[in-house]
Amino acid sequence: MPAVDAITPIDPHAWRTDFPILETRIRGTCPLIYLDNAATAQRPRQVIQAMVSAYEEHYANVHRGVHWLSDQSTDLYENSREKVRSFINAVHCHEVIFTAGTTAAINLVARSWGDSQVKAGDEILLTMMEHHSNLVPWQQLAERTGCTIRFIPVRDNGTLALDNIDELVTERTKIVAITAISNVLGTINPLQEIISKAHAVEAKVLVDAAQSAPHEVLDVQQLQADFVAFSGHKMMGPSGIGVLYGRETILERMPPFMGGGSMIRRVRLDGFESGDLPAKFEAGTPPIVPAIGLASAIEYLSRIGIAAIREHESLLTQRTHQLLQEVDGVRILGPGPAQTAGIVSFVLDRIHAHDVAQICDRHGVAIRAGHHCAMPLHKALGVNASNRASFYFYNTLDEVDRLAAALKDAKKIMRRA
Amino acid sequence: MYWRNKEQITQVMMHSEEEIYQEHVLDHSDDPYHRGRCIDATHAHEDDNPLCGDVVRVELRIQDQRVAEAWFDGEGCCISLASASMLMEELEGKTVQDVRNFGAEQMLSLFRAKLTPNRQKCCLLSWKVVQSALYSPTNDATGNGETG
């Protein structure tokens, strides 16, 4: 990773040429302005080609055959695991479990670790800004075990209210599951502070890094989180692949979650012995080619440099805040650009989010409308639905200007100007 | 809906895009007909579209097997508010049987502006709520109202 003072500013136009989809003209005429990266990012030719090559030249099932092709496939799959390990700076390769995505990774922890460690009377601590995928699995665990879920509240400005954290993190707390970056507000949460509070009472911590892994340096040793979950598709990999990082000593004590092929050492008619890490948590034929695609995406990311990506997105976010504040009737949800990643959610006075997104679409601007899988957060903010613009390194300042122009047009069309 | 080719998708979408926010749609959404409570409602139903957070409540006063009054309230996008307003206007005076026979296609024609499939859901929310309301008598709806 380059040192902070060595950041070369990103020229998004240079990188965009690698992304065929960014050449798209909406309805044949209007250039696509893709500002829905928090939902899913686009992928460069290199990642697509890595997957095509895997299918065309190296594909067989992994860890099964003694034949040459299976060895090829297995090597590529396991090399991908090593790439992920290095990307997140985990100690061991077998601490990297491939899953179907962030959601599957969190469900794995809630099922395997949760069912074996959590009982009635225990507490799980979440925040009010969690994505449904870091909320519902814990609600299901609470239904099964009778444990209680508590929430770190969100202030009006979109940051976590940590004033009463010592009352929330207690000896009853078994796990704190928290998002690194809010997928709605863009808020960057103070993970280090929360993790040390949790560890002081011997609670585990799961970090939902779905929004941070593509944009921020992720060093699991420095972070000292017990579990970290993220998805491939938000960082230019394919959908259908995600990662659960777990600390070796914790994963070893966890029972397998799904049963099937690969996850066993041996099977008898009256029972089975589970295999070693990471196979224990990878039942069935894994997402082989998606893992190879993810590794290719990590390579691509490393070429750009996470620090440079962060820097560029910060420029985009600042410009967005500035331009949106100039539009009458816009309310930005979340804190200022200094405390946020490349996500800006907002509402327009007396225009529904869907109508805003529909008119933005006429300008080729793809933004999200709705509750962004965070209904409780929207309720807390007192809005039914919002619009969200989310950036990646290939977005340009000009695209931010086009968004602002589209919003002004929305006001005009809806007779709110 | 099935699209034959890319050109057709392009044509249809451009066509519908241009027409969504027509004057009559905006008029209805800005100043809806019968948005509020229906005093002496005999039938009522409420539903939402959790995907977009839209909520519509419809209250009807049904007398002698006819819709004497139709009111709606709720939160939603321009399409869902405008379509609800148009529907309330359309319903009044119709027999209960006519309302039951008033299908989704008729609702979309009533709206006039062409909608893509995902926005058709917005347009059909109040229509679905009306269909359920016909079978949902309010508790105090005894006596002269429709009971079926």
mmCIF file of N, CA and C in Angstrom, chain A residues 27-29 352-356 358-359 361-362 369-371 375 384-385 413-416, chain B residues 10 13-14 17 20-21 23 26-27 30 50-54 75-79 116 119:
data_model
loop_
_atom_site.group_PDB
_atom_site.id
_atom_site.type_symbol
_atom_site.label_atom_id
_atom_site.label_comp_id
_atom_site.label_asym_id
_atom_site.label_seq_id
_atom_site.Cartn_x
_atom_site.Cartn_y
_atom_site.Cartn_z
ATOM 1 N N ARG A 27 -30.971 4.338 -23.623
ATOM 2 C CA ARG A 27 -31.943 4.524 -24.700
ATOM 3 C C ARG A 27 -31.277 4.995 -25.993
ATOM 4 N N GLY A 28 -30.031 4.538 -26.151
ATOM 5 C CA GLY A 28 -29.351 4.794 -27.412
ATOM 6 C C GLY A 28 -28.707 6.163 -27.548
ATOM 7 N N THR A 29 -28.994 7.080 -26.630
ATOM 8 C CA THR A 29 -28.491 8.438 -26.841
ATOM 9 C C THR A 29 -27.714 8.997 -25.655
ATOM 10 N N HIS A 352 -41.279 12.584 -4.309
ATOM 11 C CA HIS A 352 -40.971 11.235 -3.846
ATOM 12 C C HIS A 352 -39.683 10.728 -4.497
ATOM 13 N N ALA A 353 -38.944 9.930 -3.732
ATOM 14 C CA ALA A 353 -37.651 9.417 -4.198
ATOM 15 C C ALA A 353 -37.762 8.697 -5.547
ATOM 16 N N HIS A 354 -38.867 7.998 -5.764
ATOM 17 C CA HIS A 354 -39.008 7.263 -7.027
ATOM 18 C C HIS A 354 -39.174 8.209 -8.207
ATOM 19 N N ASP A 355 -39.867 9.308 -7.982
ATOM 20 C CA ASP A 355 -40.033 10.277 -9.062
ATOM 21 C C ASP A 355 -38.690 10.960 -9.361
ATOM 22 N N VAL A 356 -37.929 11.228 -8.306
ATOM 23 C CA VAL A 356 -36.601 11.834 -8.500
ATOM 24 C C VAL A 356 -35.721 10.888 -9.329
ATOM 25 N N GLN A 358 -36.617 8.507 -11.285
ATOM 26 C CA GLN A 358 -37.153 8.336 -12.641
ATOM 27 C C GLN A 358 -36.701 9.480 -13.551
ATOM 28 N N ILE A 359 -36.724 10.689 -13.021
ATOM 29 C CA ILE A 359 -36.317 11.837 -13.839
ATOM 30 C C ILE A 359 -34.798 11.853 -14.005
ATOM 31 N N ASP A 361 -33.053 9.285 -14.304
ATOM 32 C CA ASP A 361 -32.833 8.260 -15.325
ATOM 33 C C ASP A 361 -32.957 8.849 -16.733
ATOM 34 N N ARG A 362 -33.825 9.830 -16.902
ATOM 35 C CA ARG A 362 -33.935 10.482 -18.212
ATOM 36 C C ARG A 362 -32.640 11.144 -18.611
ATOM 37 N N ALA A 369 -33.345 4.604 -5.355
ATOM 38 C CA ALA A 369 -34.487 5.204 -4.668
ATOM 39 C C ALA A 369 -35.128 4.146 -3.799
ATOM 40 N N GLY A 370 -35.485 4.512 -2.586
ATOM 41 C CA GLY A 370 -36.158 3.554 -1.710
ATOM 42 C C GLY A 370 -35.594 3.630 -0.312
ATOM 43 N N HIS A 371 -35.555 2.488 0.363
ATOM 44 C CA HIS A 371 -35.022 2.500 1.734
ATOM 45 C C HIS A 371 -33.651 1.832 1.807
ATOM 46 N N MET A 375 -34.720 -0.172 6.466
ATOM 47 C CA MET A 375 -36.009 0.408 6.847
ATOM 48 C C MET A 375 -35.981 1.026 8.245
ATOM 49 N N ASN A 384 -39.761 8.124 4.468
ATOM 50 C CA ASN A 384 -40.201 6.832 3.937
ATOM 51 C C ASN A 384 -39.189 6.251 2.967
ATOM 52 N N ALA A 385 -38.624 7.131 2.194
ATOM 53 C CA ALA A 385 -37.701 6.687 1.155
ATOM 54 C C ALA A 385 -36.743 7.824 0.857
ATOM 55 N N ILE A 413 -39.900 19.658 -13.531
ATOM 56 C CA ILE A 413 -40.940 18.768 -14.073
ATOM 57 C C ILE A 413 -42.051 18.544 -13.049
ATOM 58 N N MET A 414 -41.669 18.407 -11.781
ATOM 59 C CA MET A 414 -42.660 18.129 -10.749
ATOM 60 C C MET A 414 -43.299 19.427 -10.217
ATOM 61 N N ARG A 415 -42.987 20.519 -10.866
ATOM 62 C CA ARG A 415 -43.560 21.828 -10.540
ATOM 63 C C ARG A 415 -43.243 22.251 -9.106
ATOM 64 N N ARG A 416 -42.002 21.958 -8.709
ATOM 65 C CA ARG A 416 -41.563 22.367 -7.370
ATOM 66 C C ARG A 416 -40.475 23.441 -7.461
ATOM 67 N N THR B 10 -36.127 0.152 -26.559
ATOM 68 C CA THR B 10 -35.747 1.556 -26.608
ATOM 69 C C THR B 10 -36.947 2.427 -26.952
ATOM 70 N N MET B 13 -39.585 2.445 -24.126
ATOM 71 C CA MET B 13 -39.177 3.160 -22.934
ATOM 72 C C MET B 13 -39.131 4.659 -23.178
ATOM 73 N N MET B 14 -38.644 5.047 -24.365
ATOM 74 C CA MET B 14 -38.596 6.485 -24.647
ATOM 75 C C MET B 14 -40.008 7.047 -24.663
ATOM 76 N N GLU B 17 -41.374 7.061 -21.123
ATOM 77 C CA GLU B 17 -40.632 8.023 -20.329
ATOM 78 C C GLU B 17 -41.193 9.433 -20.491
ATOM 79 N N ILE B 20 -44.883 10.123 -18.664
ATOM 80 C CA ILE B 20 -45.308 9.827 -17.287
ATOM 81 C C ILE B 20 -45.869 11.052 -16.553
ATOM 82 N N TYR B 21 -45.081 12.126 -16.550
ATOM 83 C CA TYR B 21 -45.486 13.265 -15.732
ATOM 84 C C TYR B 21 -46.301 14.265 -16.545
ATOM 85 N N GLU B 23 -49.577 16.665 -17.532
ATOM 86 C CA GLU B 23 -50.278 17.670 -16.733
ATOM 87 C C GLU B 23 -51.368 17.068 -15.852
ATOM 88 N N LEU B 26 -49.870 15.296 -12.838
ATOM 89 C CA LEU B 26 -49.358 16.234 -11.831
ATOM 90 C C LEU B 26 -50.499 16.949 -11.116
ATOM 91 N N ASP B 27 -51.545 17.291 -11.885
ATOM 92 C CA ASP B 27 -52.697 17.949 -11.259
ATOM 93 C C ASP B 27 -53.314 17.060 -10.188
ATOM 94 N N ASP B 30 -50.847 16.764 -7.168
ATOM 95 C CA ASP B 30 -50.710 17.993 -6.379
ATOM 96 C C ASP B 30 -51.995 18.342 -5.634
ATOM 97 N N PRO B 50 -43.927 -2.273 0.562
ATOM 98 C CA PRO B 50 -42.760 -2.105 1.422
ATOM 99 C C PRO B 50 -41.503 -1.766 0.629
ATOM 100 N N LEU B 51 -41.505 -2.134 -0.625
ATOM 101 C CA LEU B 51 -40.342 -1.881 -1.465
ATOM 102 C C LEU B 51 -40.034 -0.392 -1.582
ATOM 103 N N CYS B 52 -41.097 0.411 -1.688
ATOM 104 C CA CYS B 52 -40.839 1.849 -1.850
ATOM 105 C C CYS B 52 -41.417 2.656 -0.704
ATOM 106 N N GLY B 53 -42.051 1.989 0.257
ATOM 107 C CA GLY B 53 -42.558 2.689 1.422
ATOM 108 C C GLY B 53 -43.900 3.370 1.195
ATOM 109 N N ASP B 54 -44.513 3.127 0.024
ATOM 110 C CA ASP B 54 -45.814 3.740 -0.229
ATOM 111 C C ASP B 54 -46.911 3.053 0.595
ATOM 112 N N GLU B 75 -49.188 7.891 1.761
ATOM 113 C CA GLU B 75 -47.913 8.493 1.374
ATOM 114 C C GLU B 75 -47.450 7.772 0.128
ATOM 115 N N GLY B 76 -46.925 8.514 -0.808
ATOM 116 C CA GLY B 76 -46.417 7.805 -1.970
ATOM 117 C C GLY B 76 -45.871 8.722 -3.026
ATOM 118 N N CYS B 77 -45.444 8.082 -4.103
ATOM 119 C CA CYS B 77 -44.872 8.842 -5.213
ATOM 120 C C CYS B 77 -45.999 9.502 -5.997
ATOM 121 N N CYS B 78 -45.610 10.311 -6.945
ATOM 122 C CA CYS B 78 -46.559 11.021 -7.791
ATOM 123 C C CYS B 78 -47.532 10.054 -8.479
ATOM 124 N N ILE B 79 -46.998 8.928 -8.946
ATOM 125 C CA ILE B 79 -47.833 7.972 -9.679
ATOM 126 C C ILE B 79 -48.881 7.354 -8.751
ATOM 127 N N THR B 116 -43.780 1.986 -17.237
ATOM 128 C CA THR B 116 -42.942 0.789 -17.303
ATOM 129 C C THR B 116 -43.429 -0.179 -16.215
ATOM 130 N N ARG B 119 -43.182 0.815 -12.562
ATOM 131 C CA ARG B 119 -44.047 1.907 -12.103
ATOM 132 C C ARG B 119 -45.527 1.529 -12.173
#
